[in-house]
Amino acid sequence: MNQEYIEIRGARENNLKDVSLRIPKRQITIFTGVSGSGKSSIVFDTIASESQRLLNENFSMFVRNFLPRIPQPDADAIENLSMAVIVDQKRLGGGAHSTMGTITDIAPILRLLYSRVGQPYAGKANAFSFNDQQGMCPECNGMGRKLGVDMEKALDLSKSLKEGAILLPDYGVDSWDWNICTQSGLFDIDKKLADYTEVEMEQLLYGKPHKVEMHVGGKPVKFTLEGIIAKFSGKYIKQDVKTKSERTQKMVAPFITEGPCYLCRGARLSQAALSCKINGSNIAELSSMEVGRLIEVIKEIKDPIAAPMVKALTERLQHLVDIGLEYLSLDRETDTLSGGESQRVKMVKHLSGSLVDVVYIFDEPSVGLHPRDVHRLNELLQKLRDKGNTVIVVEHDPDVIQVADHIVDVGPFAGSRGGTIVYEGSFSGLLQVDTLTGNHMKQSMPLKDHFRSATGKLSVKDANLHNLNNVNVDIPTGVLTVVTGVAGSGKSTLINEVFLQEHPDAIVIDQAAVGTSTRSNPATYTGIMDDVRKAFASANKVNPGLFSFNSKGACENCQGLGVVYTDLAFLDSVKTTCEICGGKRFKEEVLAYKLGDKSIADVLEMTVEQALSFFDIKEVVRKLQAMSDVGLDYLKLGQPLSTLSGGECQRIKLASELHKKGSIYVMDEPTTGLHMSDIAHLLAIMNRLVDAGNTVIVIEHNLDVIRNADWIIDMGPEGGINGGKVIFEGTPKQLLSAKHSLTSKYLSR
Ligand code: ADP
Ligand code: ADP
Ligand code: ZN
Ligand code: ZN
């Protein structure tokens, strides 16, 4: 047994065919291969899963009862595995109280710094935490946001009080409150609100309670007049509006909006904390600065007491800069980060840690990174290795693959035609072998020289969201447009937020999970199942409903799931194959009905490819062909959708939308999870969509996709405040001679 390797023998998870391999310890090993070839089955379902199981075994039986039960991976042996840390693209949840600063452990150091050298002294470190009773703004409880009155909806400034300038409920002309207000003598009721002075406005909106005498039925009666906003807030916002009648809730809802807290102005902290400063800035100001600038400000703090904190802060902030996240700020809420950003933030957390001899596992860490920034990622992977850790990466980007100390190429193809190791060795060796990866590393796609002409345009005007800086841009219709630019330059803000807001009819092909029902699978999702049911029904002269998972034709024991979940006291429920139907999901009598020589269960076991040669029903063939076209021919028709990766989800959505015409398609990094050879496939589909009269808009970093565009919109020049502009619009050929574009530089390389 060699201690210098993690050794895996006879692995058989999913499509793996008795795979054996050795992964060198304290080196970078990169797994390559077409999607569906079995990379994740080795890295996640075998290695990571075993490590997690071993970790759980260290706990007492009592503790283990609370942990998810992890079955032993299907393999003969896994040896020399140390603790594994998985750094994946799962979004960092956590709600409003989880920010970049809290998740990277930078916030506590910054608080310590303020408690030591900030002036005037405001308390110890907790007094600067918005998650702590002492430090939080009492008005918004540290949320920084608060429900308030939407002023634009509450007032019509072009009218006078007499004409009904107050639009809030209860203040209609001649209403009780309107009478009190107009008869109070405090206001000029004929003057347009637009002409009110600041003092008059303050009195109207927030004025202290004031007694007003009115005549009711001839008798003088005293009433209280209160600022209209103050009164509305007291009545409908400070008290939980949910306790009011449904009618009232409906009536007031349009006037209530969430905005920055008026006391802390979004800074989340108490006034004492906010008045404590270092070099003229308070902690909230530093937290809202972009990390790239913050690091410079921190370096300016020369107080010797601060030295250790300044050192720790600079080191951690530098990690964020190194990984290309200098455009984010510490107060950014983690649930607004993209998948790629989330993965890089997690990476930083580990770089600052002191763990050694850990196995780090990354899932396509280059996602979301511009070619310019990929070398930074490589340096970080190398840093982790040099600290004495084993680094395992699943990756498709040739620029990352080349830093591997060791490469494992999985293939030769996907699904049942994959599941073996086709190459193991050095990067230079990969270039010599005849595998899909080896061949594609040697060539790059040529730049297109014929560009389609636009049939029209979709304009975005004066966009200013996030970092966008008065962006005006025309997106051509009837062509393939690729939006490029470094991470944080504003691509998603422009397309996914501003553009989609104005074009809700666009078809968005994203990577979010498809379907949540445990019974959904590619056949049900694409609608193939309906036609298949009908075919079985007419061939056997029975009701099509019999062939549905939730009909009386389904196995009663497992209700058509094929598996049974058994709840055990204290233990996680255990999933076992249904003993009645043996996983076939249907009753014996239903399985006896055949189409050709296949039962409904046999059909669900077919891959898309097998089904294509079996069926000759026009609609079914069309849908199967669409799945095959997007590179999913290895999927089984009955494979639960919950087992698909993000990239696979994106492609199955694409397949089911392929036949539409005259639509706008928006795709965000569709090459995620795709091997270089799959990208040619994807491009063919995009071209088909455009040729059929659709408009396709893609956010991409992949150079092959950029080379195939008809039109490029390049955002930049940098990320964050130094980005947010359109710096180039034109064909890829014109981009080559664009002076200030980083994308241009990498395209011509
Ligand atoms: P890669 O990571 O190379 O894209 P995977 O290891 O995810 O490939 O998948 C290999 C094969 O196993 C594919 O055919 C995939 O559809 C199948 N597969 C993956 N996960 C499951 C699962 N939980 N159940 C059934 N099949 C699966
Ligand atoms: P790209 O898609 O080019 O990577 P984004 O559009 O995601 O860029 O981000 C552009 C800028 O807007 C960045 O400075 C980013 O930090 C900021 N930003 C993006 N989303 C949010 C958000 N939900 N809240 C605050 N700032 C955001
Ligand atoms: Zn507040
Ligand atoms: Zn069953």
CSV table of N, CA and C in Angstrom, one decimal, residues 6 27 30 35 62 68 84 158 167 257 261 269 273 292 300 335 395 398 418 462 465 489 501 506 546 561 635 681 739:
chain,number,residue,atom,x,y,z
A,6,ILE,N,-4.3,8.2,-3.0
A,6,ILE,CA,-5.6,7.8,-2.6
A,6,ILE,C,-5.9,6.7,-3.6
A,27,GLN,N,-1.1,16.8,-4.5
A,27,GLN,CA,-1.0,17.3,-5.9
A,27,GLN,C,-2.3,17.8,-6.4
A,30,ILE,N,-6.9,16.8,-12.0
A,30,ILE,CA,-8.1,17.3,-12.6
A,30,ILE,C,-8.8,16.2,-13.4
A,35,SER,N,-19.7,15.6,-20.6
A,35,SER,CA,-20.6,15.5,-19.5
A,35,SER,C,-21.4,14.2,-19.6
A,62,PHE,N,-24.7,8.2,19.4
A,62,PHE,CA,-25.8,9.1,19.7
A,62,PHE,C,-25.8,10.3,18.7
A,68,PRO,N,-27.3,12.6,8.6
A,68,PRO,CA,-27.8,11.8,7.5
A,68,PRO,C,-27.0,10.5,7.3
A,84,ALA,N,-12.2,15.2,3.5
A,84,ALA,CA,-12.5,16.0,2.3
A,84,ALA,C,-13.4,17.2,2.5
A,158,SER,N,-49.0,67.2,-7.8
A,158,SER,CA,-49.5,68.2,-8.7
A,158,SER,C,-50.8,68.7,-8.3
A,167,LEU,N,-53.3,60.4,-1.4
A,167,LEU,CA,-53.9,59.3,-2.1
A,167,LEU,C,-54.0,58.1,-1.1
A,257,THR,N,-43.9,49.8,1.1
A,257,THR,CA,-42.8,49.3,0.4
A,257,THR,C,-41.6,49.2,1.3
A,261,CYS,N,-33.7,51.7,6.1
A,261,CYS,CA,-34.1,52.2,7.4
A,261,CYS,C,-33.8,53.7,7.5
A,269,LEU,N,-26.4,49.5,11.8
A,269,LEU,CA,-25.8,49.6,13.1
A,269,LEU,C,-26.4,50.7,14.0
A,273,ALA,N,-22.3,53.1,17.3
A,273,ALA,CA,-21.3,52.4,16.4
A,273,ALA,C,-21.0,53.2,15.2
A,292,GLY,N,-11.4,45.8,-3.3
A,292,GLY,CA,-10.2,46.3,-4.0
A,292,GLY,C,-9.8,47.7,-3.4
A,300,GLU,N,-3.7,52.0,5.2
A,300,GLU,CA,-3.4,53.4,5.7
A,300,GLU,C,-3.5,53.5,7.2
A,335,ASP,N,-26.7,35.7,-0.2
A,335,ASP,CA,-27.7,35.0,-1.1
A,335,ASP,C,-27.9,35.8,-2.4
A,395,GLU,N,-13.2,19.8,-14.1
A,395,GLU,CA,-13.1,21.1,-14.9
A,395,GLU,C,-13.1,20.8,-16.4
A,398,PRO,N,-9.7,24.5,-20.7
A,398,PRO,CA,-8.3,24.1,-21.0
A,398,PRO,C,-7.3,24.9,-20.2
A,418,GLY,N,-19.8,5.5,-21.4
A,418,GLY,CA,-18.7,6.1,-20.7
A,418,GLY,C,-18.3,5.2,-19.5
A,462,ASP,N,-31.1,53.9,-20.6
A,462,ASP,CA,-30.8,54.5,-19.3
A,462,ASP,C,-30.8,53.5,-18.1
A,465,LEU,N,-29.2,50.1,-12.8
A,465,LEU,CA,-29.3,49.2,-11.6
A,465,LEU,C,-27.9,48.8,-11.2
A,489,SER,N,-18.8,42.9,-14.1
A,489,SER,CA,-18.8,44.0,-15.0
A,489,SER,C,-20.3,44.5,-15.3
A,501,GLN,N,-36.7,42.3,-17.3
A,501,GLN,CA,-37.8,43.0,-16.7
A,501,GLN,C,-38.7,43.7,-17.8
A,506,ALA,N,-39.6,36.7,-22.8
A,506,ALA,CA,-38.4,36.0,-23.2
A,506,ALA,C,-38.3,34.6,-22.6
A,546,LEU,N,-53.8,3.8,-17.4
A,546,LEU,CA,-53.1,2.6,-16.7
A,546,LEU,C,-51.6,2.8,-16.6
A,561,LEU,N,-43.2,4.8,-7.4
A,561,LEU,CA,-41.9,5.3,-7.2
A,561,LEU,C,-40.8,4.3,-7.5
A,635,LEU,N,-29.1,10.0,-21.4
A,635,LEU,CA,-30.1,10.0,-20.3
A,635,LEU,C,-31.1,8.9,-20.4
A,681,HIS,N,-21.8,21.0,-30.2
A,681,HIS,CA,-23.2,20.6,-30.2
A,681,HIS,C,-24.1,21.8,-29.8
A,739,LYS,N,-9.7,48.5,-29.0
A,739,LYS,CA,-8.5,48.8,-28.2
A,739,LYS,C,-8.6,48.4,-26.7
